[in-house]
């Protein structure tokens, strides 16, 4: 009856998915998410995409969008995906901080983690929960991306293959974007007592760490490199890249995630349950 | 003699500089249930948390079946009823017990059967579909005990298993422990001394983080003298003590609590001291409530000279 780390992680992941798709609280989250994205898709994204389509033929379009800081929108083969990409780069990191805040903290406070820790290793618990929240967010991204995809091909079915290509690049890139945010929340969740505390700490880290590093780097310039460790450091660069180009800086979120997960695991191994 | 299943050597633990356990050392061999008693703040829960792997000791070493607590090789061999641990309110009791059984290595169908079995053992089969926040304190405690029984582990650690339970459920838990003790070794921390006296053959005493060097054997007589604990209906204590003192073989009679008397005697001089005492009571028309051979556990642990 020996079961391994992978099997334990899969079981934990399965149970967390059940939390989203088979509990009343999960349905409430899903309904809210769908409503929010309904408005984002049918108003900002659709109208912005229409505007881009119309402006594309204009000689001044490039300079107009460059002036607004959205010049890269014109690089997208399908404007709707370009607009989606810009929205998603803001929306999903924030969603990640909120949704992944309670990976282990409330279970630890309630003592539920003790029942689990008697049966699985702390690694299985920590990484099992981390991967669960990644899968959940992947599915949520897939849901909105599919809706955008349908919106595009309903208007012009000839864009089917380009849309598949665009959607795939966004799916992979957004998944990479949320990796370090989810890892940061995993590390915070093993440290703090509640999801609210984890969110507050995430906002503080996000907001002030860059400032502190900038201050320190004015004395010792080499410390400026530490900014690369802040989740979301690459987001402004990503906003200027389109489709598969964004993978050029995929190493940044992967590196951030590995470091944050190592920190989280270190805390989890030493944490009293 | 069988190999110890728990070995603690010089285990110390401190919370923010305050020492909760001081150089605790003991061994536990498989067999009859073993109790752990001590006043509030003695370090019982800390010790059990260390044995379960929830807490790392500040110093010293702990070995369970030859592994460190928390080692994945202990999965399925050890289980526990942790203090103040509650189930996730988002899922039903059945769903959570099935998950725990699956994590313990049971297949999907077996896990469901095992979850049903343990829930049935604590007389809560009807609560399969209940959410944890709809259960009373006693029911939640029984569900927590049920999870400790999943897979019949070799070692079960129970932290205050009967705290907050009514007499019927206390009795129910006692019979579950007695039944399961054929297959598992129980290590039970409790304040309920009469209950521990009924269930455990050996008791460890932890006071101020220090483990008493003696393992108290509940049934054993102490040295060459024997003891009888007598609980009486309301009576004249002085007269009764005088009458008992006059019996042949009695060394001394004490009155530790109101209407409770402890008779120390020489068994070789009075092998049937219980009969002698009953005869004396009948002759004087005194009514007793209970007569027990040996000292009560409370007397043994806390009031021995």
Coordinates of C-alpha atoms in Angstrom, one line a residue:
Chain A
X1 CA 0.0 0.0 0.0
X2 CA 3.0 2.3 -0.4
X3 CA 2.2 5.4 -2.4
X4 CA 4.7 7.8 -3.7
X5 CA 5.2 11.5 -3.8
X6 CA 3.7 11.9 -7.3
X7 CA 0.6 9.9 -6.4
X8 CA 0.1 11.9 -3.2
X9 CA 0.5 15.2 -5.2
X10 CA -2.1 14.0 -7.7
X11 CA -4.6 13.1 -5.0
X12 CA -4.1 16.5 -3.3
X13 CA -4.5 18.2 -6.7
X14 CA -7.6 16.2 -7.5
X15 CA -9.1 17.2 -4.1
X16 CA -8.3 20.9 -4.6
X17 CA -9.9 20.8 -8.1
X18 CA -13.0 19.4 -6.4
X19 CA -12.9 22.4 -4.1
X20 CA -13.4 24.7 -7.1
X21 CA -15.7 22.6 -9.2
X22 CA -17.8 20.7 -6.7
X23 CA -18.4 23.0 -3.7
X24 CA -20.8 25.8 -3.3
X25 CA -18.0 28.2 -2.5
X26 CA -16.1 27.1 -5.6
X27 CA -19.2 27.6 -7.8
X28 CA -19.6 31.1 -6.4
X29 CA -16.0 32.0 -7.3
X30 CA -16.5 30.5 -10.8
X31 CA -19.7 32.5 -11.3
X32 CA -18.0 35.7 -10.2
X33 CA -15.1 35.0 -12.5
X34 CA -17.3 34.3 -15.5
X35 CA -19.4 37.4 -14.9
X36 CA -16.3 39.6 -14.6
X37 CA -14.8 38.1 -17.8
X38 CA -18.1 38.4 -19.6
X39 CA -17.9 42.2 -19.2
X40 CA -14.2 42.4 -20.0
X41 CA -14.7 40.4 -23.2
X42 CA -17.9 42.0 -24.5
X43 CA -16.9 45.6 -23.7
X44 CA -13.2 46.6 -23.4
X45 CA -11.8 43.7 -25.5
X46 CA -14.4 43.7 -28.2
X47 CA -14.5 47.5 -28.6
X48 CA -10.7 47.9 -28.4
X49 CA -10.3 45.2 -31.0
X50 CA -12.8 46.9 -33.3
X51 CA -11.0 50.2 -32.8
X52 CA -7.7 48.6 -33.6
X53 CA -9.1 46.9 -36.8
X54 CA -10.4 50.3 -38.0
X55 CA -7.2 52.2 -37.1
X56 CA -4.9 49.6 -38.7
X57 CA -5.5 50.9 -42.2
X58 CA -4.8 54.5 -41.0
X59 CA -1.3 55.9 -41.6
X60 CA -1.3 57.5 -38.1
X61 CA -2.4 54.4 -36.2
X62 CA 1.1 53.3 -35.3
X63 CA 2.1 56.6 -33.8
X64 CA -1.3 57.0 -32.0
X65 CA -0.9 53.6 -30.2
X66 CA 2.8 54.1 -29.6
X67 CA 1.9 57.4 -27.9
X68 CA -0.5 55.5 -25.6
X69 CA 2.1 52.9 -24.9
X70 CA 0.2 50.2 -26.7
X71 CA 2.2 50.1 -29.9
X72 CA 2.8 46.4 -29.6
X73 CA -1.0 45.8 -30.0
X74 CA -0.5 46.3 -33.8
X75 CA 2.0 43.4 -33.9
X76 CA -0.7 40.9 -33.1
X77 CA -2.3 39.1 -36.1
X78 CA -5.7 39.2 -34.3
X79 CA -6.2 42.5 -32.4
X80 CA -8.7 40.9 -30.0
X81 CA -5.9 38.6 -28.7
X82 CA -3.5 41.6 -28.4
X83 CA -6.0 43.4 -26.2
X84 CA -6.7 40.2 -24.2
X85 CA -3.0 39.9 -23.7
X86 CA -2.7 43.4 -22.2
X87 CA -5.7 42.8 -19.9
X88 CA -4.5 39.4 -18.9
X89 CA -1.0 40.7 -18.0
X90 CA -2.6 42.8 -15.3
X91 CA -5.6 40.6 -14.4
X92 CA -4.0 37.2 -13.9
X93 CA -1.1 38.2 -11.6
X94 CA -3.6 39.9 -9.4
X95 CA -6.0 36.9 -9.5
X96 CA -3.1 34.7 -8.7
X97 CA -2.3 36.6 -5.6
X98 CA -5.9 36.4 -4.5
X99 CA -6.8 32.9 -5.5
X100 CA -3.5 31.2 -4.4
X101 CA -3.3 33.0 -1.1
X102 CA -4.8 30.2 0.9
X103 CA -2.7 27.2 -0.2
X104 CA -2.0 26.0 3.3
X105 CA -2.5 28.7 5.9
X106 CA -6.2 28.1 6.9
X107 CA -5.7 24.4 6.9
X108 CA -2.7 24.8 9.2
X109 CA -4.6 27.1 11.5
X110 CA -7.5 24.7 11.7
X111 CA -5.3 21.7 12.2
X112 CA -6.5 20.0 9.1
X113 CA -3.0 19.9 7.8
X114 CA -2.1 17.5 10.7
X115 CA -4.5 14.9 9.4
X116 CA -2.8 15.1 6.0
X117 CA 0.8 15.3 7.4
X118 CA 0.3 12.0 9.1
X119 CA -0.1 10.4 5.7
X120 CA 2.0 12.4 3.3
X121 CA 5.4 14.2 3.3
X122 CA 5.5 17.9 3.7
X123 CA 7.0 18.1 0.2
X124 CA 3.9 16.3 -1.2
X125 CA 1.7 18.8 0.7
X126 CA 3.6 21.9 -0.4
X127 CA 4.1 21.0 -4.0
X128 CA 0.7 19.2 -4.3
X129 CA -1.1 22.4 -3.2
X130 CA 1.2 24.5 -5.5
X131 CA 0.5 22.4 -8.5
X132 CA -3.2 22.3 -7.7
X133 CA -3.4 26.1 -7.8
X134 CA -1.5 26.2 -11.0
X135 CA -3.9 23.7 -12.6
X136 CA -6.9 25.7 -11.3
X137 CA -5.5 28.9 -12.8
X138 CA -4.5 27.2 -16.0
X139 CA -8.1 26.1 -16.4
X140 CA -9.4 29.6 -15.6
X141 CA -7.1 31.1 -18.2
X142 CA -8.2 28.4 -20.7
X143 CA -11.8 29.3 -20.1
X144 CA -11.4 33.0 -20.9
X145 CA -9.0 32.3 -23.8
X146 CA -11.6 29.9 -25.3
X147 CA -14.3 32.6 -25.0
X148 CA -12.0 35.1 -26.7
X149 CA -11.2 32.5 -29.4
X150 CA -14.9 31.9 -30.0
X151 CA -15.5 35.6 -30.2
X152 CA -12.8 35.9 -32.8
X153 CA -13.9 33.0 -35.0
X154 CA -17.6 33.9 -34.8
X155 CA -16.7 37.2 -36.5
X156 CA -14.3 35.7 -39.0
X157 CA -14.0 31.9 -39.3
X158 CA -11.0 32.3 -41.7
X159 CA -8.9 33.3 -38.7
X160 CA -9.2 29.9 -37.1
X161 CA -5.6 28.7 -37.5
X162 CA -4.1 32.1 -36.7
X163 CA -6.4 32.3 -33.7
X164 CA -5.3 28.8 -32.5
X165 CA -1.6 30.0 -32.8
X166 CA -2.3 33.2 -30.9
X167 CA -4.3 31.5 -28.2
X168 CA -1.7 28.8 -27.7
X169 CA 1.1 31.4 -27.4
X170 CA -0.9 33.4 -24.8
X171 CA -1.9 30.3 -22.9
X172 CA 1.8 29.2 -22.5
X173 CA 3.0 32.7 -21.7
X174 CA 0.3 33.5 -19.2
X175 CA 1.0 30.2 -17.5
X176 CA 4.6 31.2 -17.2
X177 CA 3.5 34.6 -15.8
X178 CA 1.5 33.1 -13.0
X179 CA 4.2 30.6 -12.0
X180 CA 6.2 33.0 -9.7
X181 CA 3.1 34.7 -8.3
X182 CA 1.7 31.3 -7.3
X183 CA 5.1 30.3 -5.9
X184 CA 5.3 33.6 -3.9
X185 CA 1.8 32.8 -2.4
X186 CA 2.8 29.3 -1.6
X187 CA 5.8 30.6 0.3
X188 CA 3.8 33.2 2.1
X189 CA 1.0 30.8 2.8
X190 CA 3.2 28.5 4.8
X191 CA 4.4 31.5 6.8
X192 CA 1.3 33.5 7.7
X193 CA -1.9 32.7 9.5
X194 CA -4.6 33.6 7.0
X195 CA -5.2 34.2 3.3
X196 CA -5.7 37.9 4.0
X197 CA -2.3 38.2 5.7
X198 CA -0.7 36.4 2.7
X199 CA -2.4 38.9 0.3
X200 CA -1.3 41.9 2.3
X201 CA 2.3 40.6 2.4
X202 CA 2.3 39.9 -1.3
X203 CA 1.2 43.5 -2.0
X204 CA 3.8 44.8 0.3
X205 CA 6.5 42.7 -1.2
X206 CA 5.4 43.6 -4.7
X207 CA 5.1 47.3 -4.0
X208 CA 8.1 48.0 -1.7
X209 CA 10.7 45.5 -2.6
X210 CA 11.4 47.2 -6.0
X211 CA 11.8 50.5 -4.1
X212 CA 14.1 49.1 -1.5
X213 CA 16.2 47.4 -4.1
X214 CA 16.4 50.6 -6.2
X215 CA 17.5 52.5 -3.0
X216 CA 20.2 49.9 -2.2
X217 CA 21.4 49.8 -5.8
X218 CA 22.1 53.5 -5.7
X219 CA 24.8 52.7 -3.1
X220 CA 25.8 49.4 -4.7
X221 CA 24.7 49.2 -8.3
X222 CA 25.2 45.4 -8.6
X223 CA 22.2 45.0 -6.2
X224 CA 20.0 46.3 -8.9
X225 CA 20.1 42.8 -10.4
X226 CA 18.0 41.6 -7.5
X227 CA 15.0 43.2 -9.2
X228 CA 14.9 40.2 -11.5
X229 CA 13.7 38.2 -8.5
X230 CA 10.5 40.2 -7.9
X231 CA 7.5 38.4 -9.4
X232 CA 6.2 40.5 -12.3
X233 CA 9.5 42.1 -13.0
X234 CA 9.2 41.1 -16.6
X235 CA 5.6 42.2 -17.1
X236 CA 6.4 45.6 -18.7
X237 CA 8.7 43.9 -21.1
X238 CA 6.1 41.2 -21.9
X239 CA 3.5 43.9 -22.7
X240 CA 5.8 45.1 -25.5
X241 CA 6.2 41.6 -26.9
X242 CA 3.6 39.7 -29.0
X243 CA 2.7 36.1 -29.6
X244 CA 5.7 33.7 -29.3
X245 CA 8.3 36.5 -28.9
X246 CA 7.3 36.6 -25.3
X247 CA 9.0 33.3 -24.7
X248 CA 12.3 35.0 -25.0
X249 CA 12.1 36.1 -21.4
X250 CA 10.5 32.9 -20.1
X251 CA 13.6 32.2 -18.0
X252 CA 12.8 35.1 -15.7
X253 CA 9.5 33.6 -14.2
X254 CA 11.0 30.1 -14.2
X255 CA 14.0 31.3 -12.2
X256 CA 11.8 33.3 -9.9
X257 CA 9.5 30.4 -9.3
X258 CA 12.4 28.0 -8.5
X259 CA 13.9 30.4 -6.0
X260 CA 10.5 31.1 -4.3
X261 CA 9.6 27.5 -4.2
X262 CA 13.0 26.6 -2.6
X263 CA 12.3 29.3 0.0
X264 CA 8.7 28.0 0.6
X265 CA 9.9 24.4 0.9
X266 CA 12.6 25.4 3.3
X267 CA 10.0 27.1 5.5
X268 CA 7.5 24.3 5.2
X269 CA 10.1 21.7 6.3
X270 CA 10.8 23.7 9.5
X271 CA 7.3 25.0 10.2
X272 CA 5.3 23.7 13.2
X273 CA 2.0 22.2 12.0
Chain B
X1 CA 11.5 -8.4 25.2
X2 CA 10.3 -6.8 22.0
X3 CA 12.1 -3.9 20.3
X4 CA 10.9 -0.4 21.3
X5 CA 8.6 1.3 18.8
X6 CA 9.2 4.7 20.2
X7 CA 12.6 5.8 21.4
X8 CA 13.0 9.3 22.8
X9 CA 16.5 10.4 23.9
X10 CA 17.1 13.6 25.7
X11 CA 14.3 15.4 23.9
X12 CA 14.0 19.1 24.7
X13 CA 11.8 21.7 23.2
X14 CA 11.4 25.4 23.9
X15 CA 8.8 28.0 22.7
X16 CA 10.4 31.5 22.5
X17 CA 13.0 30.6 25.0
X18 CA 10.6 28.9 27.5
X19 CA 11.5 25.3 27.9
X20 CA 8.4 23.1 27.5
X21 CA 10.2 19.7 27.5
X22 CA 13.5 19.1 29.4
X23 CA 15.7 16.2 28.4
X24 CA 12.8 13.7 28.0
X25 CA 13.9 10.1 27.5
X26 CA 11.7 7.0 27.4
X27 CA 11.1 3.9 25.3
X28 CA 7.8 2.3 24.4
X29 CA 7.4 -1.3 23.4
X30 CA 4.5 -2.7 21.5
X31 CA 1.6 -4.1 23.5
X32 CA -0.9 -2.8 25.9
X33 CA -2.1 0.9 25.8
X34 CA 0.3 3.3 27.5
X35 CA -0.9 6.5 29.2
X36 CA 0.7 9.9 29.5
X37 CA -0.5 12.1 32.3
X38 CA 0.6 15.4 33.7
X39 CA -1.0 18.7 34.7
X40 CA -1.9 21.5 32.3
X41 CA 1.2 22.9 30.6
X42 CA 3.3 19.9 31.5
X43 CA 4.3 19.4 27.8
X44 CA 2.1 16.4 26.9
X45 CA 0.8 18.0 23.7
X46 CA 4.3 19.2 22.7
X47 CA 5.6 15.7 23.2
X48 CA 2.8 14.1 21.1
X49 CA 3.3 16.8 18.4
X50 CA 7.0 15.9 18.3
X51 CA 6.2 12.2 18.0
X52 CA 3.7 12.9 15.2
X53 CA 6.3 15.0 13.3
X54 CA 4.2 18.2 13.6
X55 CA 7.0 19.8 15.6
X56 CA 10.8 19.5 15.5
X57 CA 12.5 19.1 18.9
X58 CA 15.0 21.8 19.8
X59 CA 17.4 19.0 20.7
X60 CA 17.5 15.3 21.3
X61 CA 16.5 12.4 19.1
X62 CA 13.2 10.6 18.4
X63 CA 12.8 7.4 16.6
X64 CA 9.6 5.7 15.7
X65 CA 9.9 2.2 14.2
X66 CA 13.5 3.2 13.5
X67 CA 12.6 6.4 11.5
X68 CA 12.4 10.0 12.3
X69 CA 8.9 11.4 12.9
X70 CA 7.4 12.7 9.7
X71 CA 9.3 10.2 7.6
X72 CA 7.2 9.0 4.6
X73 CA 8.0 5.4 5.5
X74 CA 5.9 5.8 8.6
X75 CA 2.8 6.5 6.5
X76 CA 0.1 4.0 7.4
X77 CA 2.1 2.6 10.4
X78 CA 1.4 5.5 12.7
X79 CA -1.7 7.7 13.2
X80 CA -2.9 10.2 15.7
X81 CA -5.7 12.2 17.2
X82 CA -4.1 15.6 17.3
X83 CA -5.4 18.1 19.8
X84 CA -7.6 21.0 18.4
X85 CA -7.5 19.7 14.8
X86 CA -10.7 20.0 12.8
X87 CA -11.8 18.9 9.4
X88 CA -12.2 21.2 6.4
X89 CA -15.7 22.7 6.5
X90 CA -16.0 22.8 2.7
X91 CA -16.2 19.0 2.3
X92 CA -18.3 16.3 3.9
X93 CA -16.9 13.9 6.5
X94 CA -17.1 11.0 4.0
X95 CA -15.2 12.8 1.3
X96 CA -12.4 13.7 3.7
X97 CA -12.1 10.3 5.3
X98 CA -11.9 8.8 1.8
X99 CA -9.1 11.3 0.8
X100 CA -7.2 10.3 4.0
X101 CA -7.6 6.6 3.2
X102 CA -6.5 7.2 -0.4
X103 CA -3.4 9.1 0.8
X104 CA -2.7 6.1 3.1
X105 CA -2.6 3.9 0.0
X106 CA -6.1 2.5 -0.3
X107 CA -7.7 2.2 -3.8
X108 CA -10.9 4.1 -4.6
X109 CA -13.4 1.4 -3.5
X110 CA -11.3 0.2 -0.6
X111 CA -10.9 3.7 0.7
X112 CA -14.7 4.2 0.7
X113 CA -15.2 0.9 2.6
X114 CA -12.5 1.8 5.1
X115 CA -14.0 5.2 5.7
X116 CA -17.4 3.6 6.3
X117 CA -15.8 1.1 8.6
X118 CA -14.1 3.7 10.8
X119 CA -17.1 5.9 10.9
X120 CA -19.2 3.0 11.9
X121 CA -16.8 2.2 14.6
X122 CA -17.4 5.6 16.3
X123 CA -21.1 5.2 15.7
X124 CA -21.3 8.0 13.2
X125 CA -22.3 6.2 10.0
X126 CA -25.2 8.6 9.6
X127 CA -22.8 11.6 9.4
X128 CA -21.2 10.5 6.2
X129 CA -22.7 13.4 4.2
X130 CA -22.5 15.9 7.0
X131 CA -20.2 18.9 6.9
X132 CA -17.8 19.3 9.9
X133 CA -19.4 22.5 11.0
X134 CA -22.7 20.8 11.5
X135 CA -21.3 18.4 14.1
X136 CA -21.3 18.8 17.8
X137 CA -17.9 19.0 19.7
X138 CA -18.3 15.3 20.7
X139 CA -19.2 14.2 17.2
X140 CA -16.2 16.1 15.7
X141 CA -13.9 14.4 18.3
X142 CA -15.3 11.0 17.3
X143 CA -14.7 11.7 13.6
X144 CA -11.2 12.7 14.4
X145 CA -10.7 9.4 16.3
X146 CA -12.2 7.6 13.3
X147 CA -9.5 9.0 11.0
X148 CA -6.9 7.7 13.4
X149 CA -8.3 4.2 13.0
X150 CA -8.0 4.2 9.2
X151 CA -5.9 1.2 8.0
X152 CA -5.4 -0.1 11.6
X153 CA -2.0 1.4 12.1
X154 CA 0.6 -0.3 14.4
X155 CA 0.9 2.8 16.6
X156 CA -1.9 5.2 17.5
X157 CA -1.3 8.4 19.4
X158 CA -4.3 10.0 21.1
X159 CA -4.2 13.4 22.6
X160 CA -7.1 13.8 25.1
X161 CA -9.4 11.4 23.3
X162 CA -12.3 11.7 25.8
X163 CA -12.1 15.4 26.6
X164 CA -15.5 16.9 26.0
X165 CA -17.3 13.6 25.5
X166 CA -20.4 12.5 27.4
X167 CA -20.2 9.3 29.5
X168 CA -21.8 7.2 26.8
X169 CA -19.4 8.2 24.1
X170 CA -16.5 8.0 26.6
X171 CA -17.4 4.4 27.2
X172 CA -17.8 3.9 23.4
X173 CA -14.3 5.3 22.8
X174 CA -12.9 3.1 25.6
X175 CA -14.4 0.0 24.0
X176 CA -13.0 1.0 20.6
X177 CA -9.5 1.4 22.1
X178 CA -9.8 -2.0 23.9
X179 CA -10.9 -3.7 20.6
X180 CA -8.3 -2.0 18.5
X181 CA -5.5 -2.6 21.1
X182 CA -5.3 -6.2 19.8
X183 CA -3.8 -4.9 16.6
X184 CA -2.3 -1.5 17.6
X185 CA -0.3 0.0 20.4
X186 CA -2.0 3.1 21.9
X187 CA -0.2 6.0 23.5
X188 CA -2.8 8.1 25.2
X189 CA -2.4 11.5 26.7
X190 CA -5.2 12.4 29.1
X191 CA -6.3 14.2 32.2
X192 CA -9.0 11.6 32.9
X193 CA -7.1 9.4 35.4
X194 CA -9.9 6.9 36.1
X195 CA -10.4 6.5 32.4
X196 CA -6.6 6.0 31.8
X197 CA -6.6 3.5 34.8
X198 CA -9.3 1.5 33.0
X199 CA -7.6 1.4 29.6
X200 CA -3.8 1.6 30.2
X201 CA -1.5 -0.9 32.0
X202 CA 1.4 1.5 32.1
X203 CA 1.4 5.3 32.7
X204 CA 4.1 7.9 32.2
X205 CA 4.1 11.0 34.2
X206 CA 5.2 14.3 32.7
X207 CA 5.5 17.3 35.0
X208 CA 6.9 20.7 34.1
X209 CA 8.4 19.2 31.0
X210 CA 10.3 16.6 32.9
X211 CA 9.4 12.9 32.5
X212 CA 9.2 10.9 35.7
X213 CA 11.9 8.2 35.7
X214 CA 9.3 5.6 36.8
X215 CA 6.8 4.0 34.5
X216 CA 3.8 3.4 36.7
X217 CA 2.2 0.0 36.4
X218 CA -1.5 0.3 37.1
X219 CA -2.1 -3.2 38.4
X220 CA 1.2 -3.8 40.2
X221 CA 1.4 -3.8 44.1
X222 CA 4.1 -1.6 45.5
X223 CA 6.9 -3.6 47.1
X224 CA 6.1 -5.9 50.0
X225 CA 3.0 -4.0 51.1
X226 CA -0.5 -4.0 49.5
X227 CA -3.1 -1.3 49.2
X228 CA -6.9 -1.2 49.2
X229 CA -8.8 1.9 48.3
X230 CA -12.2 2.1 49.9
X231 CA -14.9 4.6 49.0
X232 CA -17.7 4.9 51.6
X233 CA -21.1 6.3 51.9
X234 CA -21.2 9.1 54.4
X235 CA -19.7 7.7 57.7
X236 CA -17.7 8.7 60.8
X237 CA -14.2 8.7 59.4
X238 CA -12.4 8.4 62.8
X239 CA -14.4 5.4 63.9
X240 CA -14.0 3.7 60.6
X241 CA -10.2 4.3 60.5
X242 CA -9.9 3.0 64.1
X243 CA -11.8 -0.1 63.2
X244 CA -9.7 -0.7 60.1
X245 CA -6.5 -0.1 61.9
X246 CA -7.3 -2.9 64.4
X247 CA -7.5 -5.5 61.6
X248 CA -4.7 -8.0 61.5
X249 CA -1.9 -7.1 59.0
X250 CA -2.9 -3.4 58.6
X251 CA 0.1 -1.1 58.6
X252 CA -1.8 2.2 58.3
X253 CA -5.1 3.7 57.2
X254 CA -5.2 7.2 55.7
X255 CA -8.1 9.4 54.6
X256 CA -6.8 11.2 51.4
X257 CA -10.3 12.6 50.5
X258 CA -13.7 12.8 52.1
X259 CA -15.2 9.3 52.3
X260 CA -12.2 7.7 50.7
X261 CA -9.7 5.6 52.7
X262 CA -6.5 4.0 51.8
X263 CA -5.5 0.9 53.7
X264 CA -1.9 -0.2 53.6
X265 CA -1.3 -3.8 54.7
X266 CA 1.0 -6.8 54.7
X267 CA -0.3 -9.3 52.2
X268 CA 1.6 -12.2 53.7
X269 CA -0.1 -11.6 57.1
X270 CA -3.6 -10.9 55.7
X271 CA -3.9 -12.5 52.2
X272 CA -7.7 -11.9 52.2
X273 CA -7.7 -8.3 53.5
X274 CA -10.6 -7.4 51.1
X275 CA -12.8 -10.0 52.8
X276 CA -11.6 -8.8 56.2
X277 CA -12.6 -5.2 55.4
X278 CA -16.0 -6.2 54.0
X279 CA -16.7 -8.3 57.1
X280 CA -15.7 -5.4 59.4
X281 CA -18.0 -3.0 57.4
X282 CA -20.9 -5.4 57.6
X283 CA -20.5 -5.9 61.4
X284 CA -20.5 -2.1 62.0
X285 CA -23.4 -1.5 59.5
X286 CA -21.3 0.8 57.4
X287 CA -22.1 1.1 53.7
X288 CA -19.4 1.2 51.1
X289 CA -19.6 2.4 47.5
X290 CA -16.5 0.8 46.0
X291 CA -13.6 -1.3 47.1
X292 CA -10.6 -1.4 44.8
X293 CA -7.4 -3.4 45.2
X294 CA -4.4 -1.1 45.0
X295 CA -4.1 2.6 45.0
X296 CA -6.1 4.7 42.6
X297 CA -4.0 6.0 39.6
X298 CA -4.3 9.5 41.0
X299 CA -2.9 8.4 44.4
X300 CA -0.1 6.5 42.7
X301 CA 1.0 9.3 40.4
X302 CA 0.6 12.4 42.5
X303 CA 0.4 11.5 46.2
X304 CA 3.1 8.8 46.7
X305 CA 5.7 9.7 49.3

